[in-house]
Short mmCIF file of C-alpha atoms in Angstrom, two decimals:
data_model
loop_
_atom_site.label_atom_id
_atom_site.label_comp_id
_atom_site.label_asym_id
_atom_site.label_seq_id
_atom_site.Cartn_x
_atom_site.Cartn_y
_atom_site.Cartn_z
CA MET A 1 28.19 0.60 -17.74
CA GLU A 2 26.00 -1.72 -19.67
CA SER A 3 23.24 -4.02 -18.49
CA GLU A 4 22.71 -6.38 -21.41
CA VAL A 5 25.00 -9.28 -22.25
CA GLU A 6 25.30 -10.27 -25.88
CA ASP A 7 27.30 -13.09 -27.36
CA ASP A 8 29.20 -11.49 -30.20
CA VAL A 9 29.61 -7.77 -30.73
CA ASP A 10 32.37 -5.99 -32.55
CA LEU A 11 34.88 -3.84 -30.68
CA SER A 12 33.23 -0.71 -32.06
CA ASP A 13 30.08 -1.49 -30.07
CA ILE A 14 31.89 -0.15 -27.04
CA GLU A 15 28.72 1.11 -25.45
CA LYS A 16 26.83 -2.21 -25.52
CA ALA A 17 27.96 -4.73 -22.92
CA THR A 18 30.84 -6.60 -21.36
CA ASP A 19 31.52 -10.22 -22.16
CA MET A 20 33.55 -12.62 -24.20
CA PRO A 21 32.40 -14.10 -27.51
CA THR A 22 30.41 -17.32 -27.56
CA SER A 23 33.53 -19.42 -27.29
CA ALA A 24 34.24 -18.09 -23.82
CA THR A 25 34.27 -20.53 -20.98
CA SER A 26 31.48 -20.69 -18.48
CA SER A 27 33.81 -19.51 -15.73
CA SER A 28 34.47 -16.29 -17.59
CA HIS A 29 30.73 -15.66 -17.88
CA SER A 30 30.47 -16.28 -14.16
CA ASP A 31 33.16 -13.68 -13.48
CA GLU A 32 31.22 -11.12 -15.51
CA LYS A 33 28.03 -11.78 -13.58
CA ASP A 34 29.98 -10.92 -10.43
CA HIS A 35 30.65 -7.47 -11.92
CA PRO A 36 27.31 -6.28 -13.30
CA SER A 37 27.20 -3.15 -15.42
CA GLN A 38 25.18 0.01 -14.84
CA ASP A 39 24.02 1.12 -18.27
CA ASN A 40 20.90 2.86 -17.02
CA ILE A 41 22.61 5.10 -14.45
CA GLU A 42 22.38 8.79 -15.40
CA ASN A 43 24.14 11.81 -13.94
CA SER A 44 23.74 11.99 -10.17
CA PRO A 45 22.08 14.98 -8.46
CA LEU A 46 25.56 15.58 -7.03
CA TYR A 47 27.05 16.01 -10.52
CA LYS A 48 27.26 19.82 -10.72
CA LYS A 49 28.40 20.31 -7.12
CA MET A 50 31.03 17.57 -7.27
CA THR A 51 32.31 18.82 -10.63
CA ILE A 52 33.13 22.23 -9.13
CA ILE A 53 34.60 20.78 -5.92
CA MET A 54 36.75 18.19 -7.71
CA HIS A 55 38.19 20.81 -10.07
CA VAL A 56 39.08 23.05 -7.11
CA LEU A 57 40.69 20.14 -5.27
CA ILE A 58 42.65 18.95 -8.30
CA PHE A 59 43.94 22.47 -8.95
CA LEU A 60 45.14 22.70 -5.32
CA TYR A 61 46.62 19.20 -5.43
CA SER A 62 48.42 19.83 -8.73
CA SER A 63 49.75 23.21 -7.59
CA SER A 64 51.16 21.77 -4.36
CA PHE A 65 52.59 18.73 -6.17
CA TRP A 66 54.39 20.85 -8.74
CA ILE A 67 55.68 23.24 -6.08
CA GLN A 68 57.33 20.17 -4.52
CA THR A 69 58.38 18.69 -7.87
CA ASN A 70 60.10 21.92 -8.87
CA THR A 71 61.78 22.16 -5.47
CA PHE A 72 62.79 18.53 -4.90
CA PRO A 73 65.77 18.39 -7.34
CA PHE A 74 67.30 21.54 -5.81
CA LEU A 75 66.81 20.24 -2.26
CA SER A 76 68.31 16.87 -3.24
CA LYS A 77 71.35 18.54 -4.80
CA LYS A 78 71.71 20.82 -1.77
CA LEU A 79 71.88 17.74 0.48
CA GLY A 80 74.52 16.10 -1.71
CA ALA A 81 72.47 13.55 -3.64
CA SER A 82 74.21 12.43 -6.84
CA PRO A 83 72.32 12.01 -10.12
CA VAL A 84 72.32 8.25 -9.50
CA MET A 85 70.91 8.74 -6.01
CA PHE A 86 68.27 11.09 -7.41
CA GLY A 87 67.32 8.35 -9.86
CA TYR A 88 66.90 5.93 -6.95
CA LEU A 89 64.62 8.45 -5.20
CA GLU A 90 62.43 8.74 -8.29
CA THR A 91 62.31 4.96 -8.65
CA VAL A 92 61.20 4.55 -5.02
CA PHE A 93 58.50 7.15 -5.65
CA SER A 94 57.24 5.30 -8.73
CA ILE A 95 57.23 1.92 -7.00
CA GLY A 96 55.26 3.42 -4.12
CA LEU A 97 52.63 4.76 -6.52
CA LEU A 98 52.52 1.40 -8.29
CA VAL A 99 51.84 -0.51 -5.07
CA GLY A 100 49.49 2.09 -3.63
CA GLY A 101 47.24 2.65 -6.67
CA PRO A 102 45.13 -0.54 -6.54
CA LEU A 103 45.03 -0.49 -2.72
CA PHE A 104 43.90 3.13 -2.75
CA GLY A 105 41.18 2.33 -5.27
CA ARG A 106 39.96 -0.55 -3.12
CA PHE A 107 39.96 1.78 -0.07
CA GLY A 108 37.83 4.30 -1.95
CA ASP A 109 35.33 1.66 -3.02
CA LEU A 110 34.95 0.43 0.55
CA PHE A 111 35.01 3.66 2.56
CA GLY A 112 33.80 6.34 0.16
CA ALA A 113 34.90 9.54 -1.56
CA ARG A 114 35.50 11.68 1.52
CA ALA A 115 37.81 9.16 3.18
CA ALA A 116 39.71 8.50 -0.06
CA MET A 117 40.30 12.16 -0.91
CA THR A 118 41.25 12.91 2.70
CA MET A 119 43.82 10.10 2.66
CA ALA A 120 45.29 11.34 -0.63
CA MET A 121 45.64 14.92 0.55
CA ALA A 122 46.94 13.87 3.97
CA SER A 123 49.57 11.67 2.31
CA SER A 124 50.64 14.60 0.14
CA ALA A 125 50.79 16.97 3.11
CA THR A 126 52.84 14.47 5.15
CA THR A 127 55.31 14.08 2.27
CA TYR A 128 55.76 17.84 1.94
CA PHE A 129 56.07 18.48 5.68
CA ILE A 130 58.74 15.76 5.98
CA LEU A 131 60.62 17.42 3.12
CA SER A 132 60.37 20.76 4.93
CA VAL A 133 62.49 19.40 7.81
CA THR A 134 64.72 17.14 5.74
CA ASN A 135 68.44 17.59 6.36
CA SER A 136 69.87 14.30 5.07
CA ILE A 137 69.54 11.86 2.17
CA PRO A 138 67.89 9.14 4.34
CA MET A 139 65.14 11.66 5.17
CA LEU A 140 64.66 12.27 1.44
CA PHE A 141 63.89 8.57 1.08
CA LEU A 142 61.63 8.71 4.16
CA SER A 143 59.64 11.52 2.53
CA ARG A 144 58.76 9.18 -0.35
CA VAL A 145 57.02 6.65 1.92
CA PRO A 146 53.70 8.53 2.47
CA SER A 147 53.43 9.11 -1.28
CA VAL A 148 52.19 5.50 -1.60
CA PHE A 149 48.69 6.94 -1.16
CA MET A 150 49.26 10.26 -2.93
CA HIS A 151 46.43 9.63 -5.39
CA ALA A 152 44.17 12.70 -5.30
CA PHE A 153 43.70 12.66 -9.08
CA HIS A 154 42.66 9.02 -8.81
CA ALA A 155 40.19 9.98 -6.06
CA ALA A 156 38.71 12.73 -8.25
CA GLN A 157 38.32 10.27 -11.11
CA MET A 158 36.49 7.91 -8.74
CA VAL A 159 34.09 10.66 -7.70
CA MET A 160 33.38 11.83 -11.26
CA THR A 161 32.82 8.21 -12.30
CA ASP A 162 30.29 7.84 -9.48
CA VAL A 163 28.30 10.97 -10.37
CA THR A 164 28.28 10.74 -14.19
CA GLY A 165 26.34 8.56 -16.57
CA ALA A 166 28.08 6.63 -19.33
CA SER A 167 27.47 9.29 -22.00
CA ASP A 168 29.13 12.14 -20.05
CA ARG A 169 31.90 10.22 -18.32
CA ALA A 170 34.73 10.65 -20.83
CA ASP A 171 34.15 14.40 -21.01
CA ALA A 172 34.01 14.72 -17.20
CA LEU A 173 37.22 12.72 -16.73
CA GLY A 174 38.96 14.64 -19.50
CA LYS A 175 38.15 18.03 -18.00
CA LEU A 176 39.89 17.05 -14.75
CA GLY A 177 43.11 17.25 -16.78
CA VAL A 178 42.44 20.94 -17.43
CA SER A 179 42.48 21.79 -13.72
CA TYR A 180 45.55 19.63 -13.24
CA GLY A 181 47.21 21.43 -16.16
CA LEU A 182 46.53 24.82 -14.59
CA GLY A 183 48.29 23.57 -11.48
CA ILE A 184 51.28 22.60 -13.63
CA VAL A 185 51.45 26.21 -14.82
CA ILE A 186 51.02 27.85 -11.40
CA GLY A 187 52.90 25.38 -9.18
CA PRO A 188 56.42 25.61 -10.67
CA LEU A 189 56.22 29.41 -10.94
CA PHE A 190 55.11 29.77 -7.32
CA GLY A 191 57.57 27.12 -6.16
CA GLY A 192 60.43 28.85 -7.97
CA TYR A 193 59.52 32.17 -6.36
CA LEU A 194 59.36 30.64 -2.87
CA THR A 195 62.64 28.75 -3.32
CA THR A 196 64.46 31.82 -4.66
CA ASN A 197 63.17 34.28 -2.08
CA TYR A 198 62.92 31.97 0.93
CA SER A 199 64.13 28.36 0.80
CA GLU A 200 63.37 24.91 -0.56
CA GLN A 201 62.02 23.86 2.83
CA PHE A 202 59.65 26.83 3.02
CA ALA A 203 58.27 25.98 -0.41
CA CYS A 204 57.48 22.49 0.87
CA VAL A 205 55.70 23.95 3.92
CA VAL A 206 53.49 26.00 1.60
CA GLY A 207 52.72 22.86 -0.41
CA GLY A 208 51.71 21.06 2.77
CA VAL A 209 49.48 23.93 3.91
CA ILE A 210 47.70 23.93 0.53
CA CYS A 211 46.89 20.24 1.07
CA LEU A 212 45.51 20.99 4.55
CA VAL A 213 43.22 23.62 3.00
CA ALA A 214 42.11 20.97 0.51
CA ILE A 215 41.30 18.56 3.36
CA ALA A 216 39.08 21.21 4.96
CA ILE A 217 37.23 21.65 1.66
CA VAL A 218 36.76 17.88 1.42
CA TRP A 219 35.19 17.63 4.87
CA ILE A 220 32.90 20.61 4.27
CA PHE A 221 31.64 19.80 0.78
CA VAL A 222 32.29 16.14 -0.14
CA PRO A 223 29.74 13.58 1.11
CA LYS A 224 30.88 10.39 2.78
CA SER A 225 30.05 8.42 -0.37
CA THR A 226 29.15 9.50 -3.90
CA LYS A 227 28.08 6.05 -5.11
CA HIS A 228 24.45 5.31 -5.90
CA LYS A 229 24.49 2.22 -3.70
CA LYS A 230 26.50 1.04 -0.72
CA PRO A 231 28.99 -1.72 -1.61
CA PRO A 232 27.68 -5.22 -0.84
CA LYS A 233 28.74 -6.59 2.53
CA SER A 234 30.65 -9.35 0.72
CA LYS A 235 32.91 -6.65 -0.82
CA LYS A 236 34.16 -5.67 2.64
CA ASP A 237 34.93 -9.16 3.88
CA GLY A 238 38.54 -9.14 2.69
CA GLY A 239 39.22 -5.51 3.55
CA VAL A 240 41.50 -3.09 1.69
CA PHE A 241 44.30 -5.63 1.34
CA ASP A 242 42.17 -8.30 -0.32
CA VAL A 243 44.56 -8.85 -3.24
CA LYS A 244 42.39 -11.63 -4.65
CA ALA A 245 39.40 -9.28 -4.92
CA ILE A 246 41.52 -6.58 -6.53
CA PHE A 247 43.02 -8.80 -9.21
CA SER A 248 39.76 -10.68 -9.83
CA LEU A 249 38.80 -7.73 -12.03
CA LEU A 250 41.50 -8.79 -14.48
CA LYS A 251 39.42 -11.91 -15.19
CA ILE A 252 37.11 -9.65 -17.20
CA PRO A 253 38.76 -9.94 -20.65
CA ALA A 254 38.20 -6.33 -21.71
CA VAL A 255 39.64 -4.96 -18.44
CA ALA A 256 42.83 -6.95 -18.97
CA ILE A 257 43.00 -5.86 -22.62
CA ILE A 258 42.67 -2.16 -21.77
CA ILE A 259 45.39 -2.35 -19.11
CA VAL A 260 47.73 -4.21 -21.48
CA LEU A 261 46.88 -1.70 -24.22
CA LYS A 262 47.72 1.25 -21.96
CA THR A 263 50.97 -0.36 -20.87
CA VAL A 264 52.18 -1.34 -24.34
CA THR A 265 51.28 1.99 -25.96
CA GLY A 266 52.48 3.89 -22.89
CA ILE A 267 56.04 2.54 -23.00
CA PRO A 268 57.14 4.59 -26.05
CA VAL A 269 55.39 7.65 -24.60
CA GLY A 270 57.19 7.23 -21.27
CA VAL A 271 60.54 6.68 -22.97
CA TRP A 272 60.10 9.77 -25.15
CA HIS A 273 58.89 11.96 -22.29
CA SER A 274 61.78 10.90 -20.05
CA MET A 275 64.24 12.16 -22.66
CA PHE A 276 62.14 15.03 -24.01
CA THR A 277 64.22 17.96 -22.74
CA LEU A 278 67.55 16.29 -23.54
CA VAL A 279 66.39 15.50 -27.08
CA ASN A 280 65.15 19.06 -27.59
CA VAL A 281 68.53 20.44 -26.61
CA GLU A 282 70.79 17.93 -28.38
CA LYS A 283 68.80 17.25 -31.54
CA PHE A 284 67.43 20.71 -32.27
CA GLY A 285 69.91 22.90 -30.37
CA ILE A 286 67.33 24.92 -28.45
CA ASP A 287 68.04 26.83 -25.25
CA ALA A 288 66.30 26.57 -21.88
CA GLN A 289 63.88 29.40 -22.62
CA THR A 290 62.77 27.89 -25.92
CA ASN A 291 62.37 24.51 -24.25
CA GLY A 292 60.08 26.18 -21.74
CA TYR A 293 57.98 27.53 -24.59
CA ILE A 294 57.73 24.03 -26.09
CA MET A 295 56.63 22.59 -22.75
CA SER A 296 53.96 25.30 -22.48
CA TYR A 297 52.92 24.55 -26.06
CA VAL A 298 52.43 20.88 -25.13
CA GLY A 299 50.44 21.91 -22.07
CA VAL A 300 48.15 24.21 -24.04
CA VAL A 301 47.43 21.50 -26.64
CA THR A 302 46.60 19.02 -23.87
CA ILE A 303 44.27 21.47 -22.11
CA ILE A 304 42.43 22.28 -25.35
CA ILE A 305 41.93 18.61 -26.24
CA GLN A 306 40.85 17.51 -22.75
CA GLY A 307 38.83 20.63 -22.04
CA PHE A 308 36.96 20.94 -25.31
CA GLY A 309 37.96 18.30 -27.86
CA ILE A 310 36.92 15.24 -25.87
CA LYS A 311 33.35 16.49 -25.43
CA ILE A 312 32.96 17.26 -29.14
CA LEU A 313 34.38 13.90 -30.21
CA THR A 314 32.46 11.74 -27.72
CA LYS A 315 29.18 13.37 -28.75
CA ARG A 316 29.83 12.40 -32.38
CA TYR A 317 31.61 9.04 -32.09
CA ASN A 318 31.55 6.12 -29.68
CA ASP A 319 34.55 5.12 -27.59
CA GLY A 320 35.47 2.18 -29.81
CA ILE A 321 35.86 4.30 -32.95
CA LEU A 322 37.85 6.98 -31.09
CA LEU A 323 40.13 4.35 -29.59
CA LYS A 324 40.92 2.67 -32.91
CA VAL A 325 41.33 5.90 -34.91
CA SER A 326 43.58 7.44 -32.24
CA LEU A 327 45.81 4.36 -32.22
CA VAL A 328 46.15 4.33 -36.01
CA VAL A 329 46.89 8.07 -36.21
CA LYS A 330 49.41 7.83 -33.40
CA THR A 331 51.12 4.89 -35.12
CA PHE A 332 51.83 6.91 -38.26
CA CYS A 333 52.82 9.97 -36.24
CA TYR A 334 55.53 7.85 -34.63
CA LEU A 335 56.71 6.74 -38.06
CA ALA A 336 56.97 10.38 -39.13
CA LEU A 337 58.81 11.22 -35.91
CA ALA A 338 61.52 8.70 -36.73
CA PHE A 339 62.37 10.67 -39.88
CA THR A 340 61.94 14.17 -38.46
CA ASP A 341 65.04 16.36 -38.66
CA THR A 342 63.69 19.92 -38.49
CA LEU A 343 62.18 21.82 -35.56
CA PRO A 344 59.06 23.06 -37.44
CA LEU A 345 58.10 19.50 -38.43
CA TYR A 346 58.82 18.31 -34.90
CA LEU A 347 56.52 20.98 -33.45
CA ALA A 348 53.83 20.14 -36.01
CA LEU A 349 53.96 16.44 -35.08
CA ILE A 350 53.60 17.23 -31.39
CA VAL A 351 49.99 18.38 -31.93
CA PRO A 352 48.52 15.07 -33.23
CA MET A 353 50.74 13.03 -30.91
CA VAL A 354 49.67 14.91 -27.79
CA ALA A 355 46.05 15.01 -28.97
CA THR A 356 45.82 11.28 -29.66
CA GLY A 357 47.62 10.54 -26.39
CA ALA A 358 45.10 12.62 -24.44
CA ILE A 359 42.18 10.95 -26.23
CA LEU A 360 43.54 7.45 -25.60
CA ASN A 361 44.13 8.21 -21.93
CA VAL A 362 40.66 9.65 -21.32
CA ILE A 363 38.78 7.08 -23.41
CA THR A 364 40.49 4.10 -21.76
CA ASN A 365 39.87 5.59 -18.29
CA SER A 366 36.22 6.07 -19.15
CA ALA A 367 35.78 2.70 -20.86
CA ILE A 368 37.34 0.67 -18.05
CA THR A 369 34.92 2.11 -15.48
CA LYS A 370 32.00 0.94 -17.66
CA LEU A 371 33.20 -2.65 -17.50
CA VAL A 372 32.69 -3.25 -13.78
CA SER A 373 30.01 -2.72 -11.17
CA GLU A 374 29.76 0.64 -9.44
CA SER A 375 31.25 -0.83 -6.27
CA ASP A 376 34.51 -1.68 -8.14
CA THR A 377 35.20 1.49 -10.15
CA GLY A 378 37.85 2.81 -7.77
CA THR A 379 39.70 -0.49 -7.73
CA VAL A 380 39.72 -0.86 -11.51
CA LEU A 381 40.94 2.74 -11.91
CA GLY A 382 43.75 1.88 -9.49
CA LEU A 383 44.77 -1.11 -11.61
CA ASN A 384 44.57 1.07 -14.69
CA MET A 385 46.76 3.81 -13.21
CA ALA A 386 49.27 1.23 -11.97
CA SER A 387 50.32 0.77 -15.59
CA ASN A 388 51.56 4.38 -15.61
CA SER A 389 53.65 3.71 -12.52
CA VAL A 390 55.16 0.59 -14.09
CA ILE A 391 56.22 2.61 -17.12
CA ARG A 392 57.54 5.48 -15.00
CA THR A 393 59.74 3.06 -13.07
CA PHE A 394 61.92 1.90 -15.96
CA SER A 395 61.34 4.36 -18.84
CA PRO A 396 64.12 6.85 -17.91
CA THR A 397 66.75 4.09 -17.85
CA MET A 398 65.38 2.49 -21.01
CA GLY A 399 65.17 5.86 -22.75
CA GLY A 400 68.73 6.81 -21.89
CA TYR A 401 70.11 3.49 -23.09
CA LEU A 402 68.19 3.45 -26.38
CA TYR A 403 68.94 7.10 -27.15
CA SER A 404 72.66 6.66 -26.56
CA TRP A 405 72.70 3.45 -28.61
CA ILE A 406 70.53 4.36 -31.62
CA GLY A 407 69.84 8.07 -31.41
CA PHE A 408 66.76 10.19 -32.02
CA PRO A 409 65.00 7.87 -34.54
CA VAL A 410 64.58 5.23 -31.82
CA PHE A 411 61.67 7.12 -30.25
CA GLY A 412 59.68 7.04 -33.47
CA MET A 413 60.53 3.46 -34.38
CA LEU A 414 59.77 2.13 -30.89
CA GLY A 415 56.40 3.90 -30.93
CA PHE A 416 55.60 2.76 -34.47
CA ILE A 417 56.29 -0.89 -33.64
CA MET A 418 54.51 -1.05 -30.28
CA THR A 419 51.52 1.14 -31.12
CA GLY A 420 51.20 -0.43 -34.56
CA PHE A 421 51.19 -3.92 -33.04
CA THR A 422 48.44 -2.84 -30.62
CA SER A 423 46.36 -1.33 -33.43
CA VAL A 424 46.57 -4.46 -35.57
CA SER A 425 45.75 -6.67 -32.58
CA LEU A 426 42.61 -4.69 -31.71
CA LEU A 427 41.44 -4.64 -35.31
CA THR A 428 41.97 -8.36 -35.87
CA VAL A 429 42.64 -10.82 -33.01
CA PHE A 430 40.63 -8.95 -30.34
CA SER A 431 37.98 -7.39 -32.59
CA ASN A 432 35.21 -9.49 -30.98
CA ILE A 433 36.11 -8.59 -27.39
CA LYS A 434 33.89 -5.82 -26.07
CA LEU A 435 35.67 -3.01 -24.27
CA SER A 436 32.65 -1.57 -22.51
#
């Protein structure tokens, strides 16, 4: 975060400061003074230790989550849930994450890393243990309730934000995706084995036990707080449910812009992802095994970019340049996607699309934490992640409708229009709003 306030700096000066141009109202400047930046904070002495611990915890969390995710559809079908009912279950899950994200972030800011990660893992374990004894559809819905605070990845982002300086933050946040990706590989395989050889319920028990192991690791190795300073007493006055305090962060122009940017550019991504397997089968005629290879291919590209590419790029270019270039490249990739009719071209386009998506996600996560005071980083990450939950709530329905109405080209055209509009807006109308 940055400590100096200037009056007029271009968007590319993303590592300078946070304010509006000179035409901003005095109230806006007052809001920014309430959220001072931390430009001079370097990596914490806890950096190396917390990096190892957070990667271990995220691997365990991801593995347990994907054991459950791989098992949940089979358990739902076994209990007689129709496809429509399954859709309702997924919608309830997304709404829960949407509501819980900002509240969880506020909780982490007030009570520290250990409490936040413990709550996330405990919520996950409770969800899985309820599923392990589920014998009816109402209990399936009940199992979704604790997932409101199932935000271990969010908690890890909060910790890495606390222990890293501005120059290393994007790389540190990006590498968390590598550990999560490894869990995506291991979890479904292990979950499939447990479901086939034992039962869906037993697989959920194993997922819950993994989360309990993670809680033990948290209490042994994670300090009560990883922030440099305790939050001011005034921050605690409204408690976790102080909605006014949570949404006051949106008064910072660049915070609001980043969240809108993520939402607008995330809609075509969510729509495409929700129909990805169906499109692969219907458009290109591939079988289940080949689709699995494509999914692994996407995963490998993501891991390479987040594990190695982000560090190389952020050392050479500032966040503003990476943000703008990624948006422009992604815009033209969408245009090419709309006219793609062969599998080789489709697979070739996946590389820049996945790469730019990973860069945009990591850079915006990093940039938004540099816009607020250290005592608000968890809350602003919660608001940021809420945009993903909004998209996840309606994108499957929207994707199904658009695909059945227009066909495959709709994914490219939707992305071209929405991402292109965002690119032009950032380069013109909002070019003088600082995003860090």
